[in-house]
Amino acid sequence: MTLGLAGKKASCVAVWLSMALLPRKKKRKDPGLPGASHSRAGDGPLTVAKFSEVGIFLVERKMGSSRRSFLTQLARKKGFRVEERMSESVTHVVSENNSGDEVLELLDKQSGICRAALVDITWFTESMGAGKPLEVENRHRLQEALKILAENAQLCENEGRYLAFTRASSILKSLPYCVTKMDDLQGIPSLGEHCKRVIKDILEGGICREVEELIQNERYQTLKRFTSIFGVGVKTADKWYREGLRTLHELRASKILLTKEQEAGLLYYEDLIVPVTRTEADSITKIVEGAVHRFLPAAVIKLTGGFRRGKEYGHDVDFLITHQEEGKEQGLLYQVINWMAAQGMILYDDITDNKDQKWKNKEPEIFDSFAKCFLIFKLQKDVVNVLRPNTAGDDDSLAANKAKEIGRGGHAETCERATCAAVKVKDWKAVRVDLVVAPFSQYAYALLGWTGSQLFERDLRRYAKHFKHMSLSSHSLFDNEQVGRN
Ligand code: UTP
Ligand code: MN
């Protein structure tokens, strides 16, 4: 080992570290799957890095400065050492959506020699989930490659391929052992030829050419960027791409007519791409509970989605609301939204009534027809969490005005900097929140349906249909044979 770690403290970290930098020789003792050990982001800042032997450098390119800064804070809170610059003490270079060649080229421009392991974001997120640095494995490379291929299939509206790659990635994630050779895949269902080819390439050469090329592909990059805006789906993103748009700056400067949802998505873009932490989700839970209980003191409010599954952070916060006395929940959503709006807590809202006709013709196994509200919540940050307290003089309206300027165009770089400045001085964060209201008799199904993951729900419904001849949705579970339906 070149890192000169003290032999005595050859703890699991040292062992792990040596394995991270050398080809893997043996299985890791603790698989440390995400969520296996919960070290909350809200444990409070640690001044001394718990895992000081591990030095992380996050590559900003493609990750963006807001996300990089979020991930830096998250890692530091969990006791990881994150370096702002590349140096000799960096052991792990973490990048997202960059090819290996690109990272090497970027590092070449930085001072410091790269002896570190080049790892992708899956290693980082899993390590955060486990609360400790994990061994770098092909597993991370494999999952990431399959996820990228799944994402691309989605952007090409190829649902079959999307499902195949998503399933494969999910299967690899759940395997109780590490895949090191093709034989390890024997007997695993749902692994098609294409997936196997990708896995083989990575196991043999560390990379998959198809994925490397995809990452460089202009359409993939552009559609990924546009669909990361709230309110923008694949069809819209593809239309903009075909019209010649490539960047958010070009979109903002264009005369393209945006929906209200997309306008809000673009206006709060910088906040919305930063993951929501569990601490933030807990704060929002308290606020939503307070708001709902004003109108219905006995209402039940349940945090659902990824956070209910134990995820440490997510893209939004999902809630399911009900009341044991069926019917009491009627009209509740409007009261709650109106009250929260009056308190200045809402930046954008879109209420769908359960009587809304647009849901009537939809497939109940895919679209439910509960009263719901997709909103952008204005979460006040704790004063201690404001990044630059010395700029406390800046108020909301300044930040909001800045955000508005950004939303309406201007020069790209200036925007980027202005956005960062606005994010740093403002004392609130825009967070996507979904509120769903279900009548009590359907609550159990709604809870199951809104807990996710999307793939799990999908496969559960497929299993119900094909193996049990039943129809499962967020509203009910029917025995098709008894009801006489197909
Ligand atoms: P999310 O999209 O919020 O996913 O939907 P998530 O699992 O919480 O992960 P994040 O937010 O990206 O971290 C949560 C669940 O709600 C259901 C889906 O089944 C999904 O698994 N859902 C979502 C619906 O039933 N209908 C919808 O319109 C949206
Ligand atoms: Mn969610």
Short mmCIF file of N, CA, C and O in Angstrom, two decimals, residues 366-465:
data_model
loop_
_atom_site.label_atom_id
_atom_site.label_comp_id
_atom_site.label_asym_id
_atom_site.label_seq_id
_atom_site.Cartn_x
_atom_site.Cartn_y
_atom_site.Cartn_z
N ILE A 366 -52.17 2.71 -12.89
CA ILE A 366 -51.05 3.63 -13.12
C ILE A 366 -51.35 5.01 -12.52
O ILE A 366 -50.51 5.60 -11.86
N PHE A 367 -52.57 5.48 -12.72
CA PHE A 367 -52.92 6.81 -12.20
C PHE A 367 -54.03 6.69 -11.17
O PHE A 367 -55.08 6.12 -11.46
N ASP A 368 -53.78 7.22 -9.98
CA ASP A 368 -54.87 7.21 -9.01
C ASP A 368 -55.66 8.50 -9.16
O ASP A 368 -55.23 9.43 -9.84
N SER A 369 -56.85 8.51 -8.55
CA SER A 369 -57.67 9.72 -8.70
C SER A 369 -57.96 10.38 -7.35
O SER A 369 -59.02 10.93 -7.14
N PHE A 370 -56.99 10.30 -6.45
CA PHE A 370 -57.15 10.98 -5.16
C PHE A 370 -57.01 12.48 -5.34
O PHE A 370 -56.37 12.94 -6.30
N ALA A 371 -57.59 13.21 -4.39
CA ALA A 371 -57.35 14.65 -4.36
C ALA A 371 -55.89 14.81 -3.99
O ALA A 371 -55.40 14.16 -3.07
N LYS A 372 -55.17 15.62 -4.76
CA LYS A 372 -53.76 15.78 -4.43
C LYS A 372 -53.25 17.16 -4.82
O LYS A 372 -53.89 17.86 -5.61
N CYS A 373 -52.13 17.50 -4.26
CA CYS A 373 -51.55 18.79 -4.61
C CYS A 373 -50.04 18.62 -4.80
O CYS A 373 -49.35 18.14 -3.90
N PHE A 374 -49.58 18.96 -5.98
CA PHE A 374 -48.14 18.99 -6.24
C PHE A 374 -47.72 20.43 -5.95
O PHE A 374 -48.22 21.35 -6.60
N LEU A 375 -46.89 20.61 -4.98
CA LEU A 375 -46.53 21.99 -4.67
C LEU A 375 -45.03 22.21 -4.50
O LEU A 375 -44.26 21.27 -4.34
N ILE A 376 -44.66 23.48 -4.58
CA ILE A 376 -43.29 23.86 -4.24
C ILE A 376 -43.39 24.64 -2.94
O ILE A 376 -44.04 25.68 -2.86
N PHE A 377 -42.80 24.05 -1.93
CA PHE A 377 -42.89 24.56 -0.57
C PHE A 377 -41.70 25.48 -0.28
O PHE A 377 -40.58 25.21 -0.70
N LYS A 378 -41.99 26.54 0.47
CA LYS A 378 -40.91 27.45 0.84
C LYS A 378 -40.47 27.10 2.26
O LYS A 378 -41.14 27.46 3.23
N LEU A 379 -39.38 26.38 2.36
CA LEU A 379 -38.90 25.93 3.67
C LEU A 379 -37.89 26.92 4.24
O LEU A 379 -36.82 27.13 3.66
N GLN A 380 -38.26 27.50 5.38
CA GLN A 380 -37.34 28.43 6.02
C GLN A 380 -36.18 27.64 6.60
O GLN A 380 -36.38 26.61 7.24
N LYS A 381 -34.97 28.13 6.34
CA LYS A 381 -33.81 27.41 6.89
C LYS A 381 -33.57 27.88 8.31
O LYS A 381 -33.81 29.04 8.64
N ASP A 382 -33.08 26.97 9.07
CA ASP A 382 -32.66 27.28 10.42
C ASP A 382 -31.54 28.33 10.29
O ASP A 382 -30.70 28.21 9.41
N VAL A 383 -31.54 29.32 11.18
CA VAL A 383 -30.54 30.38 11.06
C VAL A 383 -29.12 29.80 11.04
O VAL A 383 -28.27 30.23 10.26
N VAL A 384 -28.89 28.77 11.87
CA VAL A 384 -27.54 28.21 11.92
C VAL A 384 -27.14 27.49 10.64
O VAL A 384 -25.99 27.25 10.38
N ASN A 385 -28.15 27.16 9.85
CA ASN A 385 -27.85 26.45 8.62
C ASN A 385 -27.61 27.37 7.43
O ASN A 385 -27.28 26.92 6.35
N VAL A 386 -27.83 28.67 7.63
CA VAL A 386 -27.60 29.59 6.53
C VAL A 386 -26.10 29.59 6.27
O VAL A 386 -25.29 29.73 7.18
N LEU A 387 -25.76 29.41 5.01
CA LEU A 387 -24.34 29.20 4.71
C LEU A 387 -23.47 30.39 5.04
O LEU A 387 -22.36 30.26 5.48
N ARG A 388 -23.98 31.61 4.76
CA ARG A 388 -23.16 32.78 5.01
C ARG A 388 -23.90 33.73 5.94
O ARG A 388 -24.60 34.62 5.50
N PRO A 389 -23.74 33.52 7.26
CA PRO A 389 -24.52 34.34 8.17
C PRO A 389 -24.19 35.83 8.08
O PRO A 389 -25.01 36.66 8.42
N ASN A 390 -23.00 36.17 7.61
CA ASN A 390 -22.62 37.59 7.56
C ASN A 390 -23.41 38.36 6.50
O ASN A 390 -23.34 39.55 6.40
N THR A 391 -24.19 37.66 5.69
CA THR A 391 -25.00 38.35 4.68
C THR A 391 -26.46 38.34 5.08
O THR A 391 -27.34 38.42 4.25
N ALA A 392 -26.67 38.21 6.41
CA ALA A 392 -28.04 38.09 6.89
C ALA A 392 -28.91 39.31 6.53
O ALA A 392 -30.12 39.25 6.62
N GLY A 393 -28.28 40.39 6.15
CA GLY A 393 -29.03 41.59 5.79
C GLY A 393 -29.89 41.40 4.54
O GLY A 393 -30.90 42.08 4.37
N ASP A 394 -29.50 40.48 3.68
CA ASP A 394 -30.28 40.25 2.47
C ASP A 394 -31.60 39.59 2.84
O ASP A 394 -31.63 38.68 3.63
N ASP A 395 -32.65 40.09 2.29
CA ASP A 395 -33.93 39.49 2.66
C ASP A 395 -34.50 38.64 1.54
O ASP A 395 -33.96 38.52 0.46
N ASP A 396 -35.62 38.06 1.86
CA ASP A 396 -36.31 37.17 0.93
C ASP A 396 -36.58 37.80 -0.40
O ASP A 396 -36.39 37.19 -1.44
N SER A 397 -37.05 39.05 -0.34
CA SER A 397 -37.49 39.65 -1.59
C SER A 397 -36.30 39.84 -2.53
O SER A 397 -36.43 39.68 -3.74
N LEU A 398 -35.14 40.10 -1.95
CA LEU A 398 -33.94 40.24 -2.79
C LEU A 398 -33.63 38.90 -3.46
O LEU A 398 -33.42 38.83 -4.67
N ALA A 399 -33.66 37.87 -2.62
CA ALA A 399 -33.39 36.53 -3.17
C ALA A 399 -34.44 36.18 -4.21
O ALA A 399 -34.12 35.66 -5.28
N ALA A 400 -35.68 36.50 -3.90
CA ALA A 400 -36.76 36.16 -4.83
C ALA A 400 -36.59 36.95 -6.13
O ALA A 400 -36.77 36.40 -7.22
N ASN A 401 -36.21 38.22 -6.00
CA ASN A 401 -36.01 39.01 -7.22
C ASN A 401 -34.88 38.45 -8.06
O ASN A 401 -34.97 38.38 -9.27
N LYS A 402 -33.85 38.04 -7.35
CA LYS A 402 -32.72 37.44 -8.07
C LYS A 402 -33.19 36.20 -8.80
O LYS A 402 -32.88 35.99 -9.96
N ALA A 403 -33.96 35.40 -8.07
CA ALA A 403 -34.46 34.17 -8.68
C ALA A 403 -35.32 34.51 -9.89
O ALA A 403 -35.26 33.84 -10.90
N LYS A 404 -36.09 35.59 -9.78
CA LYS A 404 -36.94 35.97 -10.91
C LYS A 404 -36.11 36.40 -12.10
O LYS A 404 -36.39 36.04 -13.23
N GLU A 405 -35.07 37.20 -11.82
CA GLU A 405 -34.20 37.62 -12.93
C GLU A 405 -33.65 36.39 -13.63
O GLU A 405 -33.62 36.31 -14.83
N ILE A 406 -33.23 35.43 -12.81
CA ILE A 406 -32.65 34.21 -13.36
C ILE A 406 -33.69 33.50 -14.21
O ILE A 406 -33.43 33.05 -15.30
N GLY A 407 -34.91 33.49 -13.68
CA GLY A 407 -35.98 32.82 -14.39
C GLY A 407 -36.28 33.46 -15.73
O GLY A 407 -36.83 32.82 -16.60
N ARG A 408 -35.93 34.71 -15.87
CA ARG A 408 -36.29 35.39 -17.11
C ARG A 408 -35.14 35.62 -18.05
O ARG A 408 -35.19 36.44 -18.95
N GLY A 409 -34.05 34.98 -17.82
CA GLY A 409 -32.94 35.06 -18.78
C GLY A 409 -31.82 35.95 -18.32
O GLY A 409 -31.83 36.47 -17.22
N GLY A 410 -30.84 36.13 -19.14
CA GLY A 410 -29.64 36.86 -18.78
C GLY A 410 -28.46 36.04 -19.24
O GLY A 410 -28.61 35.04 -19.90
N HIS A 411 -27.30 36.45 -18.84
CA HIS A 411 -26.12 35.73 -19.29
C HIS A 411 -25.90 34.48 -18.46
O HIS A 411 -26.05 34.50 -17.24
N ALA A 412 -25.55 33.39 -19.12
CA ALA A 412 -25.46 32.09 -18.43
C ALA A 412 -24.56 32.11 -17.20
O ALA A 412 -25.01 31.79 -16.11
N GLU A 413 -23.30 32.53 -17.41
CA GLU A 413 -22.36 32.47 -16.28
C GLU A 413 -22.80 33.39 -15.15
O GLU A 413 -22.74 33.05 -13.99
N THR A 414 -23.28 34.59 -15.55
CA THR A 414 -23.72 35.53 -14.54
C THR A 414 -24.85 34.90 -13.75
O THR A 414 -24.91 34.98 -12.53
N CYS A 415 -25.74 34.22 -14.49
CA CYS A 415 -26.88 33.58 -13.84
C CYS A 415 -26.40 32.57 -12.83
O CYS A 415 -26.88 32.51 -11.72
N GLU A 416 -25.45 31.76 -13.29
CA GLU A 416 -24.97 30.69 -12.42
C GLU A 416 -24.44 31.28 -11.11
O GLU A 416 -24.78 30.85 -10.04
N ARG A 417 -23.64 32.34 -11.27
CA ARG A 417 -23.06 32.94 -10.07
C ARG A 417 -24.15 33.61 -9.22
O ARG A 417 -24.18 33.49 -8.03
N ALA A 418 -25.04 34.31 -9.94
CA ALA A 418 -26.12 35.00 -9.23
C ALA A 418 -26.96 33.99 -8.47
O ALA A 418 -27.33 34.21 -7.33
N THR A 419 -27.19 32.83 -9.09
CA THR A 419 -28.00 31.81 -8.45
C THR A 419 -27.32 31.34 -7.17
O THR A 419 -27.95 31.23 -6.14
N CYS A 420 -26.03 31.07 -7.30
CA CYS A 420 -25.30 30.58 -6.13
C CYS A 420 -25.36 31.63 -5.02
O CYS A 420 -25.60 31.32 -3.87
N ALA A 421 -25.16 32.90 -5.43
CA ALA A 421 -25.19 33.96 -4.44
C ALA A 421 -26.56 33.99 -3.78
O ALA A 421 -26.68 34.05 -2.56
N ALA A 422 -27.61 33.87 -4.63
CA ALA A 422 -28.95 33.92 -4.08
C ALA A 422 -29.19 32.75 -3.13
O ALA A 422 -29.74 32.91 -2.06
N VAL A 423 -28.71 31.57 -3.52
CA VAL A 423 -28.90 30.39 -2.68
C VAL A 423 -28.20 30.60 -1.34
O VAL A 423 -28.70 30.25 -0.30
N LYS A 424 -27.02 31.20 -1.41
CA LYS A 424 -26.25 31.36 -0.18
C LYS A 424 -26.83 32.42 0.76
O LYS A 424 -26.75 32.28 1.94
N VAL A 425 -27.39 33.50 0.20
CA VAL A 425 -27.86 34.55 1.09
C VAL A 425 -29.30 34.35 1.54
O VAL A 425 -29.69 34.81 2.58
N LYS A 426 -30.07 33.66 0.76
CA LYS A 426 -31.47 33.56 1.14
C LYS A 426 -31.65 32.52 2.25
O LYS A 426 -30.88 31.57 2.34
N ASP A 427 -32.65 32.74 3.08
CA ASP A 427 -32.80 31.86 4.24
C ASP A 427 -33.92 30.85 4.04
O ASP A 427 -34.57 30.43 4.99
N TRP A 428 -34.20 30.51 2.82
CA TRP A 428 -35.21 29.48 2.57
C TRP A 428 -34.78 28.65 1.39
O TRP A 428 -33.91 29.03 0.63
N LYS A 429 -35.45 27.49 1.29
CA LYS A 429 -35.15 26.59 0.19
C LYS A 429 -36.46 26.11 -0.43
O LYS A 429 -37.39 25.76 0.31
N ALA A 430 -36.52 26.12 -1.74
CA ALA A 430 -37.71 25.61 -2.42
C ALA A 430 -37.63 24.08 -2.42
O ALA A 430 -36.61 23.52 -2.78
N VAL A 431 -38.71 23.44 -1.96
CA VAL A 431 -38.74 21.97 -1.87
C VAL A 431 -40.04 21.46 -2.50
O VAL A 431 -41.12 21.97 -2.21
N ARG A 432 -39.92 20.44 -3.34
CA ARG A 432 -41.12 19.84 -3.93
C ARG A 432 -41.81 18.97 -2.89
O ARG A 432 -41.17 18.14 -2.24
N VAL A 433 -43.12 19.20 -2.73
CA VAL A 433 -43.91 18.42 -1.78
C VAL A 433 -45.18 17.92 -2.48
O VAL A 433 -45.79 18.66 -3.24
N ASP A 434 -45.53 16.67 -2.24
CA ASP A 434 -46.79 16.13 -2.76
C ASP A 434 -47.71 15.82 -1.58
O ASP A 434 -47.30 15.11 -0.66
N LEU A 435 -48.92 16.37 -1.61
CA LEU A 435 -49.91 16.04 -0.59
C LEU A 435 -51.02 15.23 -1.26
O LEU A 435 -51.56 15.66 -2.28
N VAL A 436 -51.32 14.08 -0.69
CA VAL A 436 -52.37 13.22 -1.27
C VAL A 436 -53.39 12.95 -0.17
O VAL A 436 -53.01 12.64 0.96
N VAL A 437 -54.67 13.09 -0.50
CA VAL A 437 -55.71 12.83 0.50
C VAL A 437 -56.53 11.61 0.08
O VAL A 437 -57.06 11.58 -1.03
N ALA A 438 -56.60 10.62 0.96
CA ALA A 438 -57.34 9.40 0.63
C ALA A 438 -58.46 9.17 1.64
O ALA A 438 -58.27 9.38 2.84
N PRO A 439 -59.63 8.70 1.17
CA PRO A 439 -60.67 8.29 2.12
C PRO A 439 -60.16 7.10 2.91
O PRO A 439 -59.37 6.29 2.38
N PHE A 440 -60.60 6.97 4.15
CA PHE A 440 -60.03 5.96 5.04
C PHE A 440 -60.14 4.54 4.49
O PHE A 440 -59.23 3.72 4.66
N SER A 441 -61.24 4.23 3.80
CA SER A 441 -61.43 2.86 3.28
C SER A 441 -60.40 2.50 2.22
O SER A 441 -60.20 1.33 1.92
N GLN A 442 -59.75 3.50 1.64
CA GLN A 442 -58.74 3.21 0.62
C GLN A 442 -57.32 3.52 1.11
O GLN A 442 -56.35 3.39 0.36
N TYR A 443 -57.24 3.90 2.36
CA TYR A 443 -55.97 4.38 2.91
C TYR A 443 -54.84 3.34 2.80
O TYR A 443 -53.72 3.67 2.40
N ALA A 444 -55.15 2.10 3.12
CA ALA A 444 -54.11 1.06 3.12
C ALA A 444 -53.50 0.91 1.73
O ALA A 444 -52.27 0.82 1.58
N TYR A 445 -54.36 0.91 0.72
CA TYR A 445 -53.86 0.75 -0.66
C TYR A 445 -53.08 1.99 -1.10
O TYR A 445 -52.08 1.89 -1.80
N ALA A 446 -53.60 3.13 -0.66
CA ALA A 446 -52.92 4.39 -1.01
C ALA A 446 -51.54 4.44 -0.36
O ALA A 446 -50.55 4.84 -0.98
N LEU A 447 -51.47 3.97 0.88
CA LEU A 447 -50.20 3.97 1.60
C LEU A 447 -49.19 3.05 0.90
O LEU A 447 -48.03 3.42 0.68
N LEU A 448 -49.68 1.88 0.52
CA LEU A 448 -48.81 0.95 -0.20
C LEU A 448 -48.37 1.57 -1.53
O LEU A 448 -47.19 1.55 -1.88
N GLY A 449 -49.32 2.15 -2.24
CA GLY A 449 -49.03 2.70 -3.57
C GLY A 449 -48.09 3.89 -3.55
O GLY A 449 -47.27 4.06 -4.46
N TRP A 450 -48.18 4.70 -2.50
CA TRP A 450 -47.35 5.91 -2.46
C TRP A 450 -46.02 5.70 -1.71
O TRP A 450 -45.22 6.60 -1.59
N THR A 451 -45.82 4.48 -1.22
CA THR A 451 -44.55 4.22 -0.55
C THR A 451 -43.46 3.90 -1.56
O THR A 451 -42.29 4.18 -1.35
N GLY A 452 -43.86 3.34 -2.71
CA GLY A 452 -42.88 3.03 -3.74
C GLY A 452 -41.99 1.87 -3.36
O GLY A 452 -42.30 1.14 -2.41
N SER A 453 -40.86 1.64 -4.04
CA SER A 453 -40.45 2.47 -5.16
C SER A 453 -41.35 2.23 -6.37
O SER A 453 -42.14 1.29 -6.37
N GLN A 454 -41.17 3.05 -7.34
CA GLN A 454 -41.96 2.94 -8.55
C GLN A 454 -41.85 1.53 -9.15
O GLN A 454 -42.86 0.94 -9.53
N LEU A 455 -40.64 1.01 -9.19
CA LEU A 455 -40.43 -0.31 -9.77
C LEU A 455 -41.10 -1.40 -8.93
O LEU A 455 -41.72 -2.32 -9.45
N PHE A 456 -40.99 -1.24 -7.60
CA PHE A 456 -41.62 -2.20 -6.71
C PHE A 456 -43.13 -2.23 -6.91
O PHE A 456 -43.75 -3.28 -7.01
N GLU A 457 -43.73 -1.03 -6.99
CA GLU A 457 -45.19 -0.94 -7.17
C GLU A 457 -45.60 -1.58 -8.48
O GLU A 457 -46.59 -2.29 -8.56
N ARG A 458 -44.82 -1.31 -9.47
CA ARG A 458 -45.10 -1.84 -10.78
C ARG A 458 -45.04 -3.36 -10.81
O ARG A 458 -45.93 -4.03 -11.32
N ASP A 459 -44.00 -3.89 -10.21
CA ASP A 459 -43.84 -5.34 -10.19
C ASP A 459 -44.86 -6.01 -9.28
O ASP A 459 -45.32 -7.12 -9.55
N LEU A 460 -45.22 -5.33 -8.21
CA LEU A 460 -46.24 -5.87 -7.28
C LEU A 460 -47.58 -5.98 -8.02
O LEU A 460 -48.29 -6.98 -7.90
N ARG A 461 -47.90 -4.97 -8.78
CA ARG A 461 -49.17 -4.97 -9.52
C ARG A 461 -49.15 -6.01 -10.63
O ARG A 461 -50.14 -6.68 -10.91
N ARG A 462 -48.00 -6.16 -11.23
CA ARG A 462 -47.84 -7.15 -12.28
C ARG A 462 -47.98 -8.57 -11.69
O ARG A 462 -48.62 -9.44 -12.24
N TYR A 463 -47.37 -8.73 -10.52
CA TYR A 463 -47.45 -10.02 -9.83
C TYR A 463 -48.91 -10.32 -9.48
O TYR A 463 -49.41 -11.43 -9.69
N ALA A 464 -49.61 -9.33 -8.92
CA ALA A 464 -51.02 -9.50 -8.54
C ALA A 464 -51.83 -9.94 -9.76
O ALA A 464 -52.62 -10.88 -9.67
N LYS A 465 -51.58 -9.30 -10.88
CA LYS A 465 -52.36 -9.56 -12.08
C LYS A 465 -52.07 -10.95 -12.67
O LYS A 465 -52.98 -11.74 -12.88
#
